[in-house]
Backbone as CSV, one residue per row, in Angstrom:
resi,resn,N_x,N_y,N_z,CA_x,CA_y,CA_z,C_x,C_y,C_z
1,MET,0.842,-1.195,0.000,0.000,0.000,0.000,0.882,1.252,0.000
2,LYS,0.538,2.237,-0.861,1.315,3.455,-0.929,1.164,4.271,0.350
3,LEU,2.237,4.996,0.679,2.217,5.798,1.905,1.131,6.867,1.846
4,LYS,0.883,7.381,0.644,-0.178,8.381,0.514,-1.532,7.787,0.889
5,SER,-1.758,6.523,0.519,-3.008,5.849,0.873,-3.105,5.636,2.382
6,VAL,-1.975,5.292,3.004,-1.945,5.126,4.459,-2.335,6.432,5.143
7,LEU,-1.776,7.536,4.680,-2.097,8.842,5.258,-3.572,9.167,5.063
8,SER,-4.118,8.798,3.912,-5.535,9.056,3.644,-6.425,8.309,4.635
9,TYR,-6.095,7.050,4.913,-6.864,6.275,5.889,-6.742,6.874,7.290
10,ILE,-5.538,7.327,7.641,-5.335,7.923,8.959,-6.173,9.190,9.114
11,VAL,-6.173,10.016,8.070,-6.985,11.232,8.109,-8.462,10.879,8.279
12,GLY,-8.924,9.865,7.559,-10.317,9.445,7.677,-10.668,9.001,9.086
13,ILE,-9.782,8.224,9.698,-10.000,7.770,11.077,-10.059,8.955,12.029
14,GLN,-9.170,9.927,11.822,-9.154,11.073,12.732,-10.374,11.955,12.567
15,ILE,-10.898,12.057,11.343,-12.129,12.810,11.143,-13.262,12.188,11.951
16,ILE,-13.324,10.851,11.953,-14.335,10.152,12.748,-14.107,10.385,14.243
17,LEU,-12.833,10.372,14.649,-12.511,10.575,16.070,-12.910,11.959,16.562
18,LEU,-13.034,12.922,15.657,-13.428,14.271,16.065,-14.766,14.258,16.800
19,TYR,-15.620,13.295,16.452,-16.929,13.201,17.096,-16.829,12.686,18.530
20,PHE,-15.693,12.077,18.864,-15.548,11.456,20.182,-14.619,12.237,21.109
21,LEU,-13.975,13.292,20.581,-13.157,14.131,21.449,-14.088,14.984,22.297
22,PRO,-13.953,14.959,23.604,-14.892,15.671,24.471,-14.793,17.181,24.329
23,ALA,-15.951,17.850,24.313,-15.964,19.311,24.235,-15.490,19.923,25.548
24,VAL,-15.861,19.298,26.662,-15.419,19.728,27.985,-14.480,18.665,28.522
25,ARG,-13.234,19.055,28.797,-12.204,18.067,29.115,-11.949,17.986,30.619
26,THR,-12.268,16.840,31.175,-11.946,16.590,32.582,-10.960,15.439,32.712
27,THR,-10.974,14.560,31.716,-10.032,13.436,31.699,-9.566,13.204,30.266
28,THR,-8.479,12.473,30.120,-7.993,12.094,28.799,-8.580,10.728,28.455
29,ASN,-9.359,10.659,27.380,-9.959,9.379,27.012,-9.171,8.721,25.884
30,ILE,-9.601,7.544,25.490,-8.874,6.770,24.483,-8.871,7.473,23.136
31,ALA,-9.945,8.222,22.833,-10.012,8.952,21.559,-8.925,10.014,21.505
32,ASP,-8.687,10.704,22.626,-7.614,11.699,22.702,-6.268,11.070,22.371
33,ILE,-5.994,9.952,23.015,-4.691,9.300,22.863,-4.491,8.821,21.426
34,VAL,-5.508,8.158,20.870,-5.404,7.656,19.499,-5.231,8.809,18.520
35,PHE,-5.970,9.888,18.736,-5.888,11.065,17.865,-4.462,11.628,17.846
36,GLY,-3.881,11.791,19.036,-2.527,12.325,19.127,-1.491,11.401,18.517
37,VAL,-1.610,10.099,18.774,-0.650,9.129,18.233,-0.713,9.087,16.714
38,LEU,-1.921,9.135,16.147,-2.065,9.120,14.690,-1.454,10.362,14.048
39,SER,-1.613,11.512,14.703,-1.007,12.740,14.185,0.511,12.622,14.165
40,LEU,1.075,12.104,15.236,2.527,11.925,15.312,3.001,10.923,14.262
41,PHE,2.260,9.832,14.106,2.611,8.804,13.134,2.592,9.376,11.712
42,SER,1.600,10.208,11.424,1.498,10.826,10.102,2.688,11.733,9.832
43,PHE,3.081,12.485,10.831,4.213,13.397,10.673,5.508,12.608,10.430
44,ILE,5.650,11.478,11.118,6.832,10.631,10.923,6.864,10.077,9.496
45,ILE,5.690,9.633,9.016,5.618,9.132,7.645,6.034,10.210,6.658
46,LEU,5.539,11.416,6.880,5.810,12.513,5.950,7.275,12.902,5.919
47,THR,7.871,13.070,7.096,9.223,13.627,7.168,10.331,12.595,7.035
48,ILE,10.098,11.377,7.534,11.162,10.373,7.549,11.023,9.373,6.403
49,LEU,9.831,8.833,6.233,9.643,7.798,5.227,9.367,8.382,3.841
50,TYR,8.424,9.314,3.777,8.059,9.876,2.482,9.124,10.850,1.973
51,LYS,9.857,11.463,2.900,10.970,12.368,2.590,10.550,13.507,1.659
52,LYS,9.394,14.059,1.963,8.923,15.197,1.175,8.269,16.185,2.118
53,PHE,8.870,17.320,2.287,8.395,18.296,3.267,8.481,19.691,2.656
54,ARG,7.343,20.340,2.514,7.299,21.671,1.926,6.899,22.678,3.000
55,LEU,7.703,23.707,3.156,7.473,24.695,4.198,7.009,26.009,3.575
56,SER,6.075,26.662,4.243,5.557,27.951,3.785,5.470,28.895,4.970
57,LYS,4.983,30.112,4.728,4.848,31.083,5.822,3.875,30.575,6.877
58,ILE,2.763,29.977,6.425,1.797,29.427,7.376,2.429,28.276,8.156
59,GLY,3.227,27.458,7.453,3.906,26.359,8.119,4.851,26.848,9.197
60,ILE,5.543,27.945,8.932,6.454,28.520,9.929,5.677,28.972,11.161
61,LEU,4.501,29.568,10.938,3.667,30.004,12.064,3.194,28.804,12.895
62,ILE,2.851,27.721,12.222,2.417,26.516,12.932,3.564,25.933,13.745
63,ILE,4.758,25.893,13.156,5.933,25.404,13.887,6.208,26.293,15.098
64,ALA,6.053,27.608,14.911,6.255,28.544,16.026,5.237,28.283,17.139
65,PHE,3.999,27.952,16.736,2.962,27.645,17.725,3.333,26.401,18.527
66,PHE,3.783,25.343,17.825,4.189,24.120,18.518,5.397,24.370,19.420
67,ALA,6.284,25.279,18.993,7.437,25.633,19.822,6.967,26.295,21.119
68,MET,5.951,27.153,21.014,5.387,27.798,22.207,4.748,26.755,23.127
69,CYS,4.075,25.766,22.509,3.472,24.692,23.309,4.552,23.904,24.052
70,ALA,5.654,23.646,23.349,6.759,22.923,23.972,7.356,23.732,25.114
71,PHE,7.503,25.038,24.902,8.050,25.908,25.944,7.131,25.949,27.170
72,SER,5.809,25.894,26.912,4.854,25.962,28.028,4.887,24.709,28.901
73,PHE,5.574,23.652,28.424,5.715,22.446,29.245,6.478,22.756,30.533
74,TYR,7.177,23.876,30.544,7.886,24.313,31.753,6.917,24.459,32.922
75,ASN,5.660,24.830,32.613,4.645,24.960,33.665,4.335,23.612,34.313
76,VAL,4.501,22.537,33.542,4.325,21.195,34.104,5.503,20.862,35.010
77,VAL,6.686,21.229,34.549,7.907,20.940,35.306,7.871,21.592,36.681
78,ILE,7.407,22.847,36.731,7.404,23.577,38.012,6.134,23.315,38.817
79,GLY,5.231,22.494,38.271,4.059,22.086,39.033,2.859,22.997,38.947
80,VAL,2.880,23.978,38.046,1.727,24.878,37.906,0.559,24.162,37.227
81,VAL,0.879,23.314,36.260,-0.131,22.557,35.507,0.234,21.075,35.576
82,SER,-0.784,20.223,35.700,-0.521,18.780,35.732,-0.214,18.269,34.323
83,THR,0.470,17.142,34.254,0.788,16.544,32.950,-0.480,16.198,32.177
84,GLY,-1.486,15.691,32.873,-2.754,15.342,32.231,-3.443,16.548,31.609
85,ASP,-3.454,17.671,32.348,-4.067,18.888,31.818,-3.314,19.395,30.594
86,TYR,-1.986,19.282,30.644,-1.169,19.736,29.517,-1.466,18.898,28.265
87,ILE,-1.544,17.601,28.426,-1.814,16.701,27.294,-3.206,16.959,26.733
88,ARG,-4.208,17.111,27.622,-5.580,17.362,27.156,-5.664,18.665,26.376
89,GLY,-4.902,19.663,26.800,-4.924,20.941,26.103,-4.186,20.915,24.782
90,PHE,-3.165,20.064,24.684,-2.308,20.057,23.497,-2.838,19.175,22.363
91,ILE,-3.427,18.043,22.718,-3.810,17.050,21.718,-4.709,17.599,20.601
92,PRO,-5.741,18.416,20.896,-6.586,18.898,19.791,-5.816,19.652,18.710
93,PHE,-4.708,20.300,19.081,-3.941,21.081,18.108,-3.030,20.209,17.247
94,CYS,-2.972,18.906,17.548,-2.189,17.998,16.703,-2.718,17.977,15.276
95,TRP,-3.977,18.399,15.102,-4.571,18.441,13.771,-3.779,19.360,12.832
96,PHE,-3.074,20.346,13.387,-2.281,21.264,12.555,-1.204,20.526,11.763
97,VAL,-0.820,19.340,12.217,0.188,18.552,11.506,-0.241,18.305,10.060
98,TYR,-1.555,18.169,9.858,-2.039,17.820,8.528,-1.911,18.965,7.529
99,TYR,-1.645,20.155,8.012,-1.361,21.236,7.055,-0.141,20.878,6.216
100,PHE,0.897,20.353,6.866,2.124,19.990,6.158,1.878,18.824,5.199
101,ILE,1.021,17.892,5.632,0.730,16.733,4.784,-0.047,17.159,3.543
102,PHE,-1.101,17.943,3.737,-1.895,18.391,2.599,-1.069,19.268,1.663
103,ASN,-0.248,20.137,2.248,0.526,21.089,1.460,1.670,20.415,0.708
104,SER,2.113,19.258,1.196,3.309,18.633,0.639,3.022,17.540,-0.383
105,ILE,1.999,16.719,-0.152,1.859,15.539,-1.019,0.510,15.398,-1.719
106,TYR,-0.496,16.195,-1.333,-1.801,16.056,-1.976,-2.035,17.176,-2.977
107,ASP,-2.680,16.850,-4.107,-3.029,17.890,-5.073,-4.424,18.434,-4.760
108,LYS,-4.849,19.421,-5.542,-6.111,20.111,-5.274,-7.303,19.161,-5.314
109,GLN,-7.318,18.242,-6.251,-8.430,17.307,-6.390,-8.540,16.385,-5.173
110,GLU,-7.406,15.918,-4.673,-7.411,15.038,-3.502,-7.845,15.788,-2.250
111,ILE,-7.422,17.035,-2.121,-7.832,17.842,-0.971,-9.340,18.087,-1.010
112,ASN,-9.889,18.301,-2.208,-11.331,18.498,-2.340,-12.109,17.274,-1.868
113,LYS,-11.551,16.078,-2.058,-12.203,14.858,-1.588,-12.305,14.864,-0.063
114,PHE,-11.210,15.269,0.610,-11.238,15.343,2.073,-12.255,16.390,2.546
115,ILE,-12.305,17.522,1.840,-13.254,18.573,2.202,-14.685,18.060,2.090
116,ASN,-14.976,17.293,1.041,-16.321,16.758,0.858,-16.682,15.747,1.946
117,VAL,-15.687,14.957,2.398,-15.938,14.031,3.501,-16.346,14.804,4.753
118,LEU,-15.597,15.838,5.074,-15.937,16.680,6.224,-17.302,17.338,6.032
119,TYR,-17.566,17.753,4.822,-18.812,18.456,4.485,-20.026,17.590,4.805
120,TYR,-19.995,16.335,4.359,-21.146,15.464,4.565,-21.219,14.929,6.000
121,MET,-20.088,14.785,6.655,-20.121,14.418,8.076,-20.713,15.551,8.901
122,ALA,-20.406,16.783,8.519,-20.969,17.942,9.211,-22.476,18.019,9.010
123,LEU,-22.941,17.549,7.864,-24.384,17.528,7.610,-25.082,16.612,8.619
124,VAL,-24.495,15.460,8.882,-25.032,14.543,9.895,-25.035,15.226,11.262
125,PHE,-23.955,15.958,11.555,-23.826,16.678,12.826,-24.948,17.709,12.968
126,SER,-25.181,18.497,11.925,-26.212,19.547,11.977,-27.608,18.942,12.111
127,ILE,-27.871,17.862,11.390,-29.176,17.196,11.491,-29.380,16.644,12.901
128,THR,-28.309,16.146,13.515,-28.390,15.653,14.889,-28.807,16.766,15.849
129,ILE,-28.250,17.957,15.649,-28.617,19.106,16.483,-30.099,19.429,16.328
130,ILE,-30.572,19.451,15.090,-31.976,19.784,14.828,-32.907,18.745,15.443
131,ILE,-32.580,17.468,15.283,-33.408,16.404,15.854,-33.411,16.483,17.382
132,THR,-32.241,16.752,17.966,-32.155,16.901,19.424,-33.047,18.033,19.905
133,TYR,-33.058,19.132,19.162,-33.901,20.275,19.526,-35.379,19.902,19.470
134,LEU,-35.778,19.216,18.414,-37.193,18.862,18.243,-37.663,17.878,19.306
135,ILE,-36.816,16.928,19.668,-37.228,15.870,20.599,-37.102,16.286,22.060
136,TYR,-35.992,16.961,22.402,-35.701,17.199,23.816,-35.916,18.642,24.271
137,VAL,-35.704,19.601,23.399,-35.720,20.999,23.832,-37.118,21.605,23.789
138,ILE,-37.849,21.400,22.699,-39.176,22.005,22.552,-40.122,21.636,23.701
139,PRO,-40.161,20.368,24.147,-41.100,20.021,25.233,-40.718,20.576,26.602
140,VAL,-39.486,21.043,26.776,-39.012,21.477,28.098,-38.777,22.990,28.115
141,PRO,-39.506,23.733,28.940,-39.311,25.188,29.013,-37.882,25.547,29.436
142,LEU,-37.303,26.558,28.786,-35.976,27.108,29.102,-34.839,26.125,28.837
143,ALA,-35.119,25.009,28.189,-34.059,24.049,27.879,-33.269,24.526,26.658
144,ARG,-32.049,24.005,26.512,-31.202,24.324,25.370,-30.591,23.051,24.798
145,VAL,-30.232,23.112,23.535,-29.630,21.950,22.885,-28.372,21.504,23.613
146,THR,-27.601,22.477,24.085,-26.327,22.166,24.738,-26.496,21.343,26.008
147,TYR,-27.698,21.360,26.602,-27.945,20.556,27.790,-27.954,19.058,27.439
148,TYR,-28.405,18.749,26.239,-28.596,17.359,25.837,-27.527,16.851,24.868
149,TYR,-26.907,17.768,24.160,-25.878,17.391,23.179,-24.723,18.382,23.323
150,ILE,-23.815,18.069,24.247,-22.785,19.024,24.634,-21.845,19.371,23.477
151,ASN,-21.663,18.446,22.544,-20.776,18.704,21.411,-21.399,19.602,20.350
152,SER,-22.618,20.064,20.578,-23.284,20.928,19.600,-22.563,22.262,19.419
153,THR,-21.698,22.619,20.355,-20.961,23.885,20.246,-19.694,23.756,19.388
154,LEU,-19.376,22.544,18.928,-18.237,22.382,18.030,-18.543,23.069,16.699
155,PRO,-17.534,23.588,16.005,-17.788,24.445,14.825,-18.027,23.703,13.514
156,PHE,-18.460,22.435,13.552,-18.689,21.683,12.315,-19.702,22.378,11.408
157,SER,-20.819,22.799,11.993,-21.877,23.428,11.194,-21.396,24.725,10.570
158,MET,-20.615,25.481,11.301,-20.116,26.764,10.797,-19.169,26.559,9.616
159,VAL,-18.260,25.581,9.740,-17.320,25.286,8.651,-18.077,24.785,7.427
160,ALA,-19.059,23.898,7.657,-19.846,23.361,6.544,-20.670,24.459,5.873
161,LEU,-21.153,25.413,6.664,-21.889,26.538,6.091,-20.996,27.335,5.147
162,LEU,-19.766,27.554,5.537,-18.808,28.260,4.691,-18.598,27.511,3.368
163,ILE,-18.434,26.189,3.446,-18.237,25.382,2.232,-19.476,25.451,1.340
164,ALA,-20.662,25.348,1.964,-21.909,25.398,1.198,-22.062,26.728,0.468
165,LEU,-21.765,27.827,1.149,-21.887,29.154,0.533,-20.882,29.338,-0.593
166,TYR,-19.682,28.804,-0.393,-18.674,28.878,-1.449,-19.164,28.139,-2.700
167,LYS,-19.758,26.963,-2.507,-20.264,26.183,-3.639,-21.408,26.920,-4.330
168,ILE,-22.289,27.543,-3.533,-23.424,28.272,-4.104,-22.945,29.462,-4.941
169,LEU,-22.018,30.220,-4.396,-21.512,31.397,-5.096,-20.751,31.042,-6.362
170,ASN,-20.275,29.796,-6.425,-19.565,29.338,-7.624,-20.433,28.429,-8.492
171,ASN,-21.763,28.507,-8.261,-22.746,27.772,-9.076,-22.488,26.263,-9.117
172,ILE,-22.129,25.695,-7.967,-21.900,24.258,-7.861,-23.097,23.623,-7.141
173,GLU,-23.924,22.883,-7.890,-25.094,22.201,-7.317,-25.844,23.147,-6.367
174,VAL,-26.322,24.241,-6.919,-26.886,25.337,-6.117,-28.067,24.882,-5.258
175,LYS,-29.003,24.115,-5.827,-30.195,23.711,-5.068,-29.824,22.838,-3.872
176,ARG,-28.969,21.834,-4.110,-28.582,20.939,-3.024,-27.823,21.685,-1.937
177,ASN,-26.859,22.507,-2.337,-26.048,23.206,-1.347,-26.811,24.324,-0.640
178,SER,-27.834,24.856,-1.290,-28.702,25.833,-0.620,-29.468,25.148,0.513
179,LEU,-29.934,23.930,0.249,-30.616,23.160,1.290,-29.659,22.850,2.430
180,PHE,-28.432,22.428,2.088,-27.438,22.133,3.117,-27.114,23.379,3.939
181,ALA,-26.975,24.524,3.263,-26.668,25.774,3.960,-27.785,26.117,4.942
182,PHE,-29.026,25.910,4.519,-30.178,26.176,5.398,-30.131,25.274,6.627
183,ILE,-29.810,23.990,6.418,-29.727,23.041,7.538,-28.629,23.448,8.511
184,HIS,-27.448,23.811,7.986,-26.334,24.196,8.853,-26.640,25.475,9.618
185,TYR,-27.227,26.443,8.934,-27.520,27.716,9.609,-28.602,27.524,10.672
186,THR,-29.577,26.674,10.377,-30.614,26.365,11.363,-30.002,25.722,12.602
187,ALA,-29.072,24.790,12.386,-28.406,24.117,13.512,-27.646,25.125,14.364
188,ILE,-26.979,26.077,13.708,-26.237,27.104,14.445,-27.187,27.951,15.285
189,LEU,-28.319,28.343,14.707,-29.306,29.135,15.441,-29.844,28.386,16.652
190,LEU,-30.088,27.088,16.485,-30.697,26.298,17.559,-29.749,26.051,18.729
191,THR,-28.446,26.202,18.511,-27.523,26.049,19.639,-27.618,27.235,20.593
192,GLU,-28.167,28.360,20.093,-28.296,29.590,20.899,-26.944,30.003,21.484
193,THR,-25.900,29.816,20.690,-24.544,30.168,21.111,-24.099,31.416,20.349
194,LYS,-23.889,32.508,21.063,-23.594,33.783,20.420,-22.318,33.736,19.587
195,SER,-21.284,33.078,20.112,-20.013,33.055,19.397,-20.147,32.346,18.055
196,LEU,-20.891,31.218,18.024,-21.099,30.493,16.770,-21.921,31.322,15.794
197,LEU,-22.956,31.957,16.302,-23.832,32.748,15.440,-23.094,33.945,14.845
198,LEU,-22.345,34.662,15.684,-21.585,35.815,15.197,-20.508,35.386,14.202
199,SER,-19.868,34.256,14.477,-18.841,33.754,13.563,-19.450,33.364,12.225
200,ALA,-20.640,32.761,12.279,-21.322,32.371,11.037,-21.708,33.596,10.226
201,ILE,-22.236,34.622,10.891,-22.615,35.848,10.191,-21.391,36.519,9.575
202,ALA,-20.310,36.592,10.349,-19.070,37.191,9.843,-18.535,36.409,8.648
203,THR,-18.637,35.085,8.716,-18.185,34.230,7.616,-18.971,34.515,6.346
204,VAL,-20.290,34.647,6.473,-21.146,34.939,5.322,-20.768,36.282,4.703
205,VAL,-20.634,37.292,5.546,-20.318,38.638,5.058,-18.972,38.667,4.332
206,LEU,-17.958,38.068,4.942,-16.621,38.079,4.345,-16.579,37.301,3.037
207,LEU,-17.263,36.168,2.999,-17.240,35.352,1.789,-17.953,36.078,0.645
208,VAL,-19.115,36.646,0.926,-19.865,37.374,-0.119,-19.080,38.578,-0.596
209,GLU,-18.446,39.280,0.352,-17.647,40.454,-0.015,-16.464,40.067,-0.888
210,GLN,-15.836,38.944,-0.571,-14.699,38.486,-1.360,-15.122,38.112,-2.784
211,GLU,-16.281,37.451,-2.898,-16.754,37.060,-4.218,-17.141,38.263,-5.059
212,ASN,-17.587,39.346,-4.396,-17.978,40.567,-5.125,-16.743,41.380,-5.518
């Protein structure tokens, strides 16, 4: 099996694991550990085995960020932060490793395939929010989606909304993506989370302005 195919499978597994990473972190679970190990394994494949590494300005910023994370380990050494808290805080950012992988070995068509996978998984996420609202929130006064589905505050719907609007503005399956955009925006509204709503509105404005 080609190394590029191995990386593709790893990315797919990690996309699925995103649904199992806890939004509120009190302990490190198995999904956290697997997610971090897969990111490290991918980076090893890219730099040591595949021997193809392309660096850019964004890549330098990401490396600088990881350097800051490494420097902050000093807080663990002096006892200000526990090792468990440090690991829980660091693991989600392991996803930045894939910037180097996408930038170095995948072409535009292959990257679009990954984007579409995320796009349709986000659709399932948004529909889950809507169903949760209809079943659990409407019958209970003052209830919120976040009470029953804590991961509803993750930005999947917002990212998918951006992709849907981009497709609409570029006349790509306009009817289907308009429906998807409506579903994602509805899910964002139902979370009643100001930060998500403001980010979604800002995303719409910036994208439309850029296209104009």
